[in-house]
Amino acid sequence: MAAPVVIVGSGLAGWTVARELRKRDAAVPIVLVTANAGHFYAKPTLSNALALGRSPAQIVTTSAEQMAAASGVTLLANTAVTGIDAAARTVSLSDGQTLVWRDLVLANGAQPIVLPMAGDAAQQVFRINHLEDYARFHAALGQSPKRVLVIGAGLIGCEFANDLVGGGHQVQVVDPSPRPLASLLPAEAGEALQAALSAAGVAWHFGTAVTAVDHQVTTDSATGTSSSGLRATLTNGQTLDADLVLSAVGLRADVRLAQAAGAVCERGVVVDERLATSLPGVWALGDNAQYPGGRILPFVMPIMAAAKVLAANLAGQSEVLAFPVMPVAIKTPAFPVLAVPPAPGVAGAWQHADGARWDYRDATSALRGFVLAAEQRSQRAALIATLVA
């Protein structure tokens, strides 16, 4: 049998490459290796599953077996890639196997950023990057309301805060920034989001960070009963009590395999406009890739666009990556937001246009980005048509 295309990772990037490649080439053998079960699900659903009324099992849309059958893929589930020999064109697996590959696709995603944290309960801080992580968090939430401390007021932190407070939980959010989504939204939009989530019940602690998480036992003076929980200590000296702590401070591209194999890596695995790495026959896309221009794009639309280009190149065609306008949807029902940030390095300033709309315009007043919230999101298509690249 001919050497296969080996795909590492069963997230949106890995499965989409497999599906798109099979559309273009009915014969090429494809092997997909994943460290987890390999089921297909929409990862963004993890931060609004409570509002959707979905259990972890209900988040899965297609089983791994169905995905593999649909694309004619040999699936090696619950198997980790432990090393890459780029010269021999082989990968070593955790079960002792060695696979020879024709082409190797690295779609192994990113890892949660772990902030240094003291305290005897620091290891109990949840970080959610996969369905298995969410299942553990969901089980800890249980059936009764909990006090949840969310570390991080970025996109995922805000989405989880909205979902948790909507599910009846008491939510506090800690972030060193001055407001939510400070790096993505103009100040007024961030403040509007903050106000809406505050009205929903979220308590904010800005300009500070968590330094320690410890176990805490409290005794009710009236009844004499004791209860256990967690206590977080902040850099400003304040302490916050919670039942669960969720860290949502972002992800870092997982470059460990590629770096050990000798691939050029910076903030991610560096790829060119065809998705090729610096190693012959090795490709990368998704959360672990650094696209031309130094861009890291851990969102659905870039993954879908990159997967189609990569599949075409694997099938012997020659295509280059050209990202379309890719709005970022922030799933906060209290104040839903759609953002199209300006391209990196574009000089300009945010302007409040009308109601819950903000425009990013350059020195010539050309529209280079925008933010739409609530009912203003209906302007999306019209504004995209007027954007200057």
CSV table of C-alpha atoms in Angstrom, one decimal:
chain,number,residue,atom,x,y,z
A,1,MET,CA,0.0,0.0,0.0
A,2,ALA,CA,1.2,3.5,-0.8
A,3,ALA,CA,2.3,5.6,2.2
A,4,PRO,CA,-0.6,7.6,3.6
A,5,VAL,CA,-1.2,11.2,4.4
A,6,VAL,CA,-1.0,11.2,8.2
A,7,ILE,CA,-3.1,13.9,10.0
A,8,VAL,CA,-2.3,14.6,13.7
A,9,GLY,CA,-5.3,15.9,15.6
A,10,SER,CA,-9.0,15.3,15.4
A,11,GLY,CA,-10.3,18.9,15.9
A,12,LEU,CA,-12.0,20.9,13.3
A,13,ALA,CA,-8.7,21.4,11.4
A,14,GLY,CA,-7.8,17.7,11.2
A,15,TRP,CA,-11.2,16.4,10.3
A,16,THR,CA,-11.8,19.2,7.7
A,17,VAL,CA,-8.5,18.5,6.0
A,18,ALA,CA,-9.5,14.8,5.8
A,19,ARG,CA,-12.9,15.5,4.4
A,20,GLU,CA,-11.6,18.0,1.9
A,21,LEU,CA,-8.8,15.8,0.7
A,22,ARG,CA,-11.1,12.9,0.2
A,23,LYS,CA,-13.3,15.1,-2.0
A,24,ARG,CA,-10.3,15.7,-4.2
A,25,ASP,CA,-8.6,12.3,-4.1
A,26,ALA,CA,-10.7,9.1,-3.7
A,27,ALA,CA,-7.7,6.8,-3.5
A,28,VAL,CA,-5.1,8.3,-1.3
A,29,PRO,CA,-4.8,6.5,2.1
A,30,ILE,CA,-5.5,8.8,5.1
A,31,VAL,CA,-4.6,8.0,8.7
A,32,LEU,CA,-5.8,10.3,11.4
A,33,VAL,CA,-4.0,10.0,14.8
A,34,THR,CA,-5.6,11.6,17.8
A,35,ALA,CA,-4.8,11.6,21.5
A,36,ASN,CA,-8.5,11.5,22.4
A,37,ALA,CA,-11.6,9.7,21.2
A,38,GLY,CA,-11.8,11.7,18.0
A,39,HIS,CA,-15.5,12.6,18.1
A,40,PHE,CA,-16.5,15.6,16.1
A,41,TYR,CA,-18.1,18.6,17.8
A,42,ALA,CA,-18.1,22.4,17.5
A,43,LYS,CA,-15.5,23.5,20.0
A,44,PRO,CA,-17.1,27.0,20.4
A,45,THR,CA,-20.1,25.2,21.9
A,46,LEU,CA,-18.1,24.5,25.1
A,47,SER,CA,-18.5,28.0,26.3
A,48,ASN,CA,-22.3,28.2,25.8
A,49,ALA,CA,-23.4,24.6,26.4
A,50,LEU,CA,-25.4,25.5,29.5
A,51,ALA,CA,-27.5,28.0,27.6
A,52,LEU,CA,-28.1,25.4,24.9
A,53,GLY,CA,-29.1,22.8,27.5
A,54,ARG,CA,-26.5,20.4,26.3
A,55,SER,CA,-24.6,17.8,28.4
A,56,PRO,CA,-21.1,16.9,27.4
A,57,ALA,CA,-22.3,13.9,25.5
A,58,GLN,CA,-24.9,16.0,23.6
A,59,ILE,CA,-22.2,18.4,22.4
A,60,VAL,CA,-20.9,15.6,20.1
A,61,THR,CA,-22.5,15.9,16.7
A,62,THR,CA,-20.8,13.0,14.9
A,63,SER,CA,-19.0,10.0,16.4
A,64,ALA,CA,-15.4,9.3,15.5
A,65,GLU,CA,-16.4,6.1,13.8
A,66,GLN,CA,-18.9,7.9,11.6
A,67,MET,CA,-16.4,10.6,10.7
A,68,ALA,CA,-13.8,8.0,9.8
A,69,ALA,CA,-16.3,6.0,7.6
A,70,ALA,CA,-17.6,9.1,5.8
A,71,SER,CA,-14.1,10.2,4.7
A,72,GLY,CA,-12.5,6.8,4.3
A,73,VAL,CA,-10.0,7.4,7.1
A,74,THR,CA,-8.1,5.0,9.2
A,75,LEU,CA,-8.6,6.3,12.7
A,76,LEU,CA,-6.0,5.7,15.5
A,77,ALA,CA,-7.9,7.1,18.5
A,78,ASN,CA,-6.5,7.6,22.0
A,79,THR,CA,-3.0,7.4,20.5
A,80,ALA,CA,-0.4,10.2,20.8
A,81,VAL,CA,2.3,11.0,18.4
A,82,THR,CA,5.5,11.0,20.4
A,83,GLY,CA,8.0,12.0,17.8
A,84,ILE,CA,8.6,12.9,14.1
A,85,ASP,CA,11.5,11.8,12.0
A,86,ALA,CA,11.3,14.2,9.1
A,87,ALA,CA,14.2,12.6,7.2
A,88,ALA,CA,12.8,9.1,7.3
A,89,ARG,CA,9.2,10.4,7.0
A,90,THR,CA,8.0,8.5,10.0
A,91,VAL,CA,6.1,9.3,13.2
A,92,SER,CA,6.4,7.3,16.5
A,93,LEU,CA,3.2,6.6,18.4
A,94,SER,CA,2.5,6.1,22.1
A,95,ASP,CA,1.5,2.4,21.4
A,96,GLY,CA,5.0,1.6,20.1
A,97,GLN,CA,4.0,1.7,16.4
A,98,THR,CA,5.9,3.6,13.7
A,99,LEU,CA,4.0,5.0,10.8
A,100,VAL,CA,5.5,5.9,7.5
A,101,TRP,CA,3.9,9.0,5.8
A,102,ARG,CA,3.8,10.5,2.4
A,103,ASP,CA,2.7,13.8,3.8
A,104,LEU,CA,2.3,14.8,7.5
A,105,VAL,CA,-0.4,17.3,8.6
A,106,LEU,CA,0.1,18.9,12.0
A,107,ALA,CA,-3.4,19.9,13.3
A,108,ASN,CA,-2.7,19.2,17.0
A,109,GLY,CA,-4.0,22.6,18.1
A,110,ALA,CA,-3.0,24.6,21.2
A,111,GLN,CA,-2.5,24.1,24.9
A,112,PRO,CA,-4.1,26.3,27.6
A,113,ILE,CA,-1.7,28.9,29.0
A,114,VAL,CA,-1.0,28.0,32.6
A,115,LEU,CA,-0.2,31.1,34.8
A,116,PRO,CA,2.1,30.6,37.7
A,117,MET,CA,-0.1,30.2,40.8
A,118,ALA,CA,0.7,29.3,44.4
A,119,GLY,CA,-1.6,27.7,47.0
A,120,ASP,CA,-2.6,24.1,48.0
A,121,ALA,CA,-5.5,24.1,45.5
A,122,ALA,CA,-3.7,25.5,42.5
A,123,GLN,CA,-3.9,22.1,40.8
A,124,GLN,CA,-7.7,22.2,41.1
A,125,VAL,CA,-8.1,25.1,38.7
A,126,PHE,CA,-10.0,24.1,35.6
A,127,ARG,CA,-8.8,24.8,32.1
A,128,ILE,CA,-11.1,23.9,29.2
A,129,ASN,CA,-9.6,23.2,25.8
A,130,HIS,CA,-11.3,19.9,24.8
A,131,LEU,CA,-14.6,18.1,25.4
A,132,GLU,CA,-13.0,15.9,28.0
A,133,ASP,CA,-11.9,19.1,30.0
A,134,TYR,CA,-15.5,20.4,29.8
A,135,ALA,CA,-16.9,17.1,30.9
A,136,ARG,CA,-14.9,17.3,34.1
A,137,PHE,CA,-15.9,20.9,34.7
A,138,HIS,CA,-19.6,20.1,34.0
A,139,ALA,CA,-19.5,17.2,36.5
A,140,ALA,CA,-18.0,19.5,39.1
A,141,LEU,CA,-20.8,22.1,38.6
A,142,GLY,CA,-23.3,19.4,39.4
A,143,GLN,CA,-27.0,20.2,39.9
A,144,SER,CA,-26.9,23.0,42.4
A,145,PRO,CA,-25.7,26.6,42.0
A,146,LYS,CA,-22.0,27.1,42.5
A,147,ARG,CA,-19.8,30.1,43.1
A,148,VAL,CA,-17.5,30.2,40.1
A,149,LEU,CA,-14.4,32.4,39.8
A,150,VAL,CA,-13.3,32.9,36.1
A,151,ILE,CA,-9.7,34.0,35.6
A,152,GLY,CA,-9.6,36.1,32.3
A,153,ALA,CA,-12.0,38.5,30.7
A,154,GLY,CA,-11.1,37.7,27.1
A,155,LEU,CA,-13.4,36.2,24.6
A,156,ILE,CA,-13.7,32.7,26.2
A,157,GLY,CA,-13.8,34.1,29.7
A,158,CYS,CA,-16.7,36.4,28.9
A,159,GLU,CA,-18.6,33.7,27.1
A,160,PHE,CA,-18.2,31.3,30.0
A,161,ALA,CA,-19.2,34.0,32.5
A,162,ASN,CA,-22.4,34.7,30.6
A,163,ASP,CA,-23.2,31.0,30.2
A,164,LEU,CA,-22.5,30.3,33.9
A,165,VAL,CA,-24.5,33.2,35.3
A,166,GLY,CA,-27.3,32.4,32.9
A,167,GLY,CA,-27.2,28.8,34.4
A,168,GLY,CA,-27.9,30.2,37.9
A,169,HIS,CA,-24.3,30.2,39.1
A,170,GLN,CA,-22.6,33.1,41.0
A,171,VAL,CA,-19.8,34.4,38.8
A,172,GLN,CA,-16.8,36.6,39.5
A,173,VAL,CA,-14.2,37.5,36.8
A,174,VAL,CA,-10.6,38.6,37.5
A,175,ASP,CA,-8.4,40.2,34.9
A,176,PRO,CA,-5.4,42.6,34.9
A,177,SER,CA,-7.0,44.6,32.0
A,178,PRO,CA,-9.2,47.6,32.7
A,179,ARG,CA,-12.3,46.0,31.0
A,180,PRO,CA,-13.5,43.0,29.1
A,181,LEU,CA,-11.9,42.1,25.8
A,182,ALA,CA,-9.6,45.1,26.1
A,183,SER,CA,-7.4,43.9,23.2
A,184,LEU,CA,-10.2,43.2,20.8
A,185,LEU,CA,-12.9,45.9,21.4
A,186,PRO,CA,-12.8,49.7,21.6
A,187,ALA,CA,-13.2,51.0,25.1
A,188,GLU,CA,-16.9,51.9,24.8
A,189,ALA,CA,-17.9,48.5,23.4
A,190,GLY,CA,-16.0,46.8,26.2
A,191,GLU,CA,-17.7,48.9,28.8
A,192,ALA,CA,-21.1,48.2,27.3
A,193,LEU,CA,-20.4,44.5,27.4
A,194,GLN,CA,-19.2,44.9,31.0
A,195,ALA,CA,-22.4,46.7,32.0
A,196,ALA,CA,-24.6,44.1,30.3
A,197,LEU,CA,-22.9,41.2,32.1
A,198,SER,CA,-23.0,43.1,35.4
A,199,ALA,CA,-26.7,43.5,35.0
A,200,ALA,CA,-26.9,39.8,34.4
A,201,GLY,CA,-25.1,39.2,37.7
A,202,VAL,CA,-21.4,39.0,36.9
A,203,ALA,CA,-19.0,40.7,39.4
A,204,TRP,CA,-15.8,42.1,37.9
A,205,HIS,CA,-12.3,42.6,39.4
A,206,PHE,CA,-10.1,44.5,37.0
A,207,GLY,CA,-6.5,45.7,37.3
A,208,THR,CA,-5.5,42.6,39.4
A,209,ALA,CA,-4.7,39.0,39.0
A,210,VAL,CA,-4.9,35.7,41.0
A,211,THR,CA,-1.7,34.8,42.7
A,212,ALA,CA,-2.8,31.8,44.8
A,213,VAL,CA,-5.8,29.4,45.2
A,214,ASP,CA,-6.1,27.6,48.5
A,215,HIS,CA,-8.6,25.2,50.1
A,216,GLN,CA,-10.9,27.0,52.5
A,217,VAL,CA,-13.1,25.5,55.3
A,218,THR,CA,-15.8,27.8,56.8
A,219,THR,CA,-18.1,27.1,59.7
A,220,ASP,CA,-21.6,28.5,60.2
A,221,SER,CA,-21.6,30.0,63.6
A,222,ALA,CA,-25.3,29.5,64.0
A,223,THR,CA,-25.5,25.8,63.0
A,224,GLY,CA,-21.9,24.7,63.6
A,225,THR,CA,-21.8,23.0,60.2
A,226,SER,CA,-18.7,23.3,58.1
A,227,SER,CA,-18.3,23.6,54.3
A,228,SER,CA,-15.3,23.5,52.1
A,229,GLY,CA,-14.5,25.7,49.2
A,230,LEU,CA,-11.6,27.6,47.6
A,231,ARG,CA,-10.1,31.0,48.3
A,232,ALA,CA,-8.3,33.0,45.7
A,233,THR,CA,-5.7,35.6,46.7
A,234,LEU,CA,-5.3,38.6,44.3
A,235,THR,CA,-2.3,40.8,43.7
A,236,ASN,CA,-4.2,43.7,45.3
A,237,GLY,CA,-4.5,41.8,48.5
A,238,GLN,CA,-8.2,41.0,48.1
A,239,THR,CA,-9.5,37.4,48.6
A,240,LEU,CA,-12.4,35.9,46.8
A,241,ASP,CA,-14.2,32.7,47.8
A,242,ALA,CA,-15.5,30.2,45.3
A,243,ASP,CA,-16.5,26.6,44.8
A,244,LEU,CA,-14.8,26.3,41.4
A,245,VAL,CA,-12.0,28.3,39.6
A,246,LEU,CA,-11.9,28.3,35.8
A,247,SER,CA,-8.8,29.7,34.1
A,248,ALA,CA,-9.6,31.2,30.6
A,249,VAL,CA,-6.5,33.2,29.9
A,250,GLY,CA,-5.9,31.9,26.4
A,251,LEU,CA,-4.1,29.3,24.4
A,252,ARG,CA,-0.6,28.8,23.2
A,253,ALA,CA,0.2,27.0,19.9
A,254,ASP,CA,1.4,23.5,20.6
A,255,VAL,CA,4.7,23.5,18.7
A,256,ARG,CA,6.4,20.7,20.7
A,257,LEU,CA,6.3,18.0,18.0
A,258,ALA,CA,7.3,20.3,15.2
A,259,GLN,CA,10.0,22.0,17.1
A,260,ALA,CA,11.6,18.7,18.2
A,261,ALA,CA,11.6,17.6,14.6
A,262,GLY,CA,13.5,20.8,13.5
A,263,ALA,CA,10.6,22.8,12.0
A,264,VAL,CA,10.9,26.6,12.2
A,265,CYS,CA,8.6,27.8,15.0
A,266,GLU,CA,7.9,31.2,16.5
A,267,ARG,CA,4.5,31.9,18.1
A,268,GLY,CA,3.3,28.9,16.2
A,269,VAL,CA,4.6,26.4,13.6
A,270,VAL,CA,5.6,28.8,10.8
A,271,VAL,CA,3.9,28.0,7.4
A,272,ASP,CA,3.9,29.6,4.0
A,273,GLU,CA,1.0,30.6,1.9
A,274,ARG,CA,0.5,27.0,0.9
A,275,LEU,CA,0.5,25.8,4.5
A,276,ALA,CA,3.9,24.1,4.2
A,277,THR,CA,6.3,24.2,7.1
A,278,SER,CA,10.1,24.4,6.7
A,279,LEU,CA,10.3,20.6,6.7
A,280,PRO,CA,9.6,18.9,3.3
A,281,GLY,CA,6.2,17.1,3.3
A,282,VAL,CA,5.1,18.5,6.6
A,283,TRP,CA,2.2,20.9,6.8
A,284,ALA,CA,0.3,22.7,9.6
A,285,LEU,CA,-2.9,24.6,10.1
A,286,GLY,CA,-5.3,25.6,12.9
A,287,ASP,CA,-4.5,26.7,16.4
A,288,ASN,CA,-0.8,25.5,16.2
A,289,ALA,CA,0.0,27.3,13.0
A,290,GLN,CA,1.6,30.7,12.4
A,291,TYR,CA,0.3,32.0,9.1
A,292,PRO,CA,2.2,34.5,6.8
A,293,GLY,CA,2.4,37.9,8.4
A,294,GLY,CA,2.9,36.3,11.8
A,295,ARG,CA,-0.8,35.8,12.3
A,296,ILE,CA,-2.2,33.3,14.8
A,297,LEU,CA,-5.9,32.8,14.0
A,298,PRO,CA,-7.6,30.3,16.5
A,299,PHE,CA,-11.1,30.7,15.0
A,300,VAL,CA,-13.4,28.6,12.9
A,301,MET,CA,-13.4,30.6,9.7
A,302,PRO,CA,-9.6,30.6,9.3
A,303,ILE,CA,-9.4,26.9,9.9
A,304,MET,CA,-12.0,26.2,7.3
A,305,ALA,CA,-10.3,28.4,4.7
A,306,ALA,CA,-6.9,26.9,5.5
A,307,ALA,CA,-8.1,23.3,5.3
A,308,LYS,CA,-9.5,23.7,1.8
A,309,VAL,CA,-6.2,25.2,0.6
A,310,LEU,CA,-4.1,22.5,2.3
A,311,ALA,CA,-6.3,19.7,0.9
A,312,ALA,CA,-5.9,21.0,-2.6
A,313,ASN,CA,-2.1,21.1,-2.3
A,314,LEU,CA,-2.1,17.5,-0.8
A,315,ALA,CA,-4.1,16.4,-3.9
A,316,GLY,CA,-1.4,17.8,-6.2
A,317,GLN,CA,-3.0,21.1,-7.0
A,318,SER,CA,-1.3,24.4,-6.3
A,319,GLU,CA,-3.3,26.8,-4.2
A,320,VAL,CA,-2.3,29.7,-1.9
A,321,LEU,CA,-4.0,31.0,1.2
A,322,ALA,CA,-6.0,34.2,0.9
A,323,PHE,CA,-8.2,34.7,4.0
A,324,PRO,CA,-11.6,36.4,3.4
A,325,VAL,CA,-13.0,38.9,5.9
A,326,MET,CA,-13.5,36.8,9.0
A,327,PRO,CA,-15.8,38.3,11.7
A,328,VAL,CA,-15.3,37.2,15.3
A,329,ALA,CA,-18.6,36.4,16.9
A,330,ILE,CA,-18.7,36.7,20.7
A,331,LYS,CA,-21.4,34.5,22.2
A,332,THR,CA,-22.5,36.7,25.1
A,333,PRO,CA,-26.3,36.7,24.9
A,334,ALA,CA,-26.5,39.6,27.4
A,335,PHE,CA,-24.7,41.7,24.8
A,336,PRO,CA,-23.8,39.7,21.6
A,337,VAL,CA,-20.9,41.2,19.7
A,338,LEU,CA,-19.5,40.8,16.2
A,339,ALA,CA,-16.0,42.1,15.6
A,340,VAL,CA,-13.9,42.6,12.5
A,341,PRO,CA,-10.6,43.9,13.9
A,342,PRO,CA,-8.3,45.9,11.7
A,343,ALA,CA,-5.3,44.0,10.1
A,344,PRO,CA,-2.2,44.1,12.2
A,345,GLY,CA,-0.2,47.3,11.8
A,346,VAL,CA,-3.0,49.3,10.3
A,347,ALA,CA,-2.8,52.8,11.7
A,348,GLY,CA,-6.1,54.4,12.7
A,349,ALA,CA,-8.6,54.9,15.5
A,350,TRP,CA,-11.9,53.6,16.7
A,351,GLN,CA,-14.9,55.9,16.3
A,352,HIS,CA,-18.4,55.5,17.8
A,353,ALA,CA,-20.6,55.4,14.7
A,354,ASP,CA,-24.2,54.8,15.8
A,355,GLY,CA,-25.8,53.1,18.7
A,356,ALA,CA,-23.9,49.8,19.3
A,357,ARG,CA,-21.6,50.2,16.4
A,358,TRP,CA,-18.0,51.3,16.3
A,359,ASP,CA,-15.8,51.8,13.2
A,360,TYR,CA,-12.0,51.6,12.9
A,361,ARG,CA,-10.9,54.2,10.3
A,362,ASP,CA,-7.5,55.1,9.0
A,363,ALA,CA,-6.1,58.6,8.2
A,364,THR,CA,-8.1,58.8,5.0
A,365,SER,CA,-11.4,57.8,6.9
A,366,ALA,CA,-11.4,54.4,5.1
A,367,LEU,CA,-13.2,51.7,7.0
A,368,ARG,CA,-10.6,49.1,8.2
A,369,GLY,CA,-12.5,47.3,10.8
A,370,PHE,CA,-15.7,47.5,12.9
A,371,VAL,CA,-17.6,46.2,15.9
A,372,LEU,CA,-21.4,45.6,15.9
A,373,ALA,CA,-23.4,44.7,19.0
A,374,ALA,CA,-27.0,43.7,19.6
A,375,GLU,CA,-29.3,44.7,16.8
A,376,GLN,CA,-26.6,46.5,14.9
A,377,ARG,CA,-25.2,43.1,13.8
A,378,SER,CA,-27.7,43.2,10.9
A,379,GLN,CA,-25.3,45.6,9.2
A,380,ARG,CA,-22.6,43.0,8.9
A,381,ALA,CA,-22.8,42.2,5.2
A,382,ALA,CA,-23.1,45.9,4.2
A,383,LEU,CA,-20.1,46.9,6.2
A,384,ILE,CA,-18.0,44.0,4.9
A,385,ALA,CA,-18.7,45.2,1.4
A,386,THR,CA,-17.2,48.6,2.2
A,387,LEU,CA,-14.1,47.4,4.0
A,388,VAL,CA,-10.7,48.4,2.6
A,389,ALA,CA,-8.2,45.6,2.7
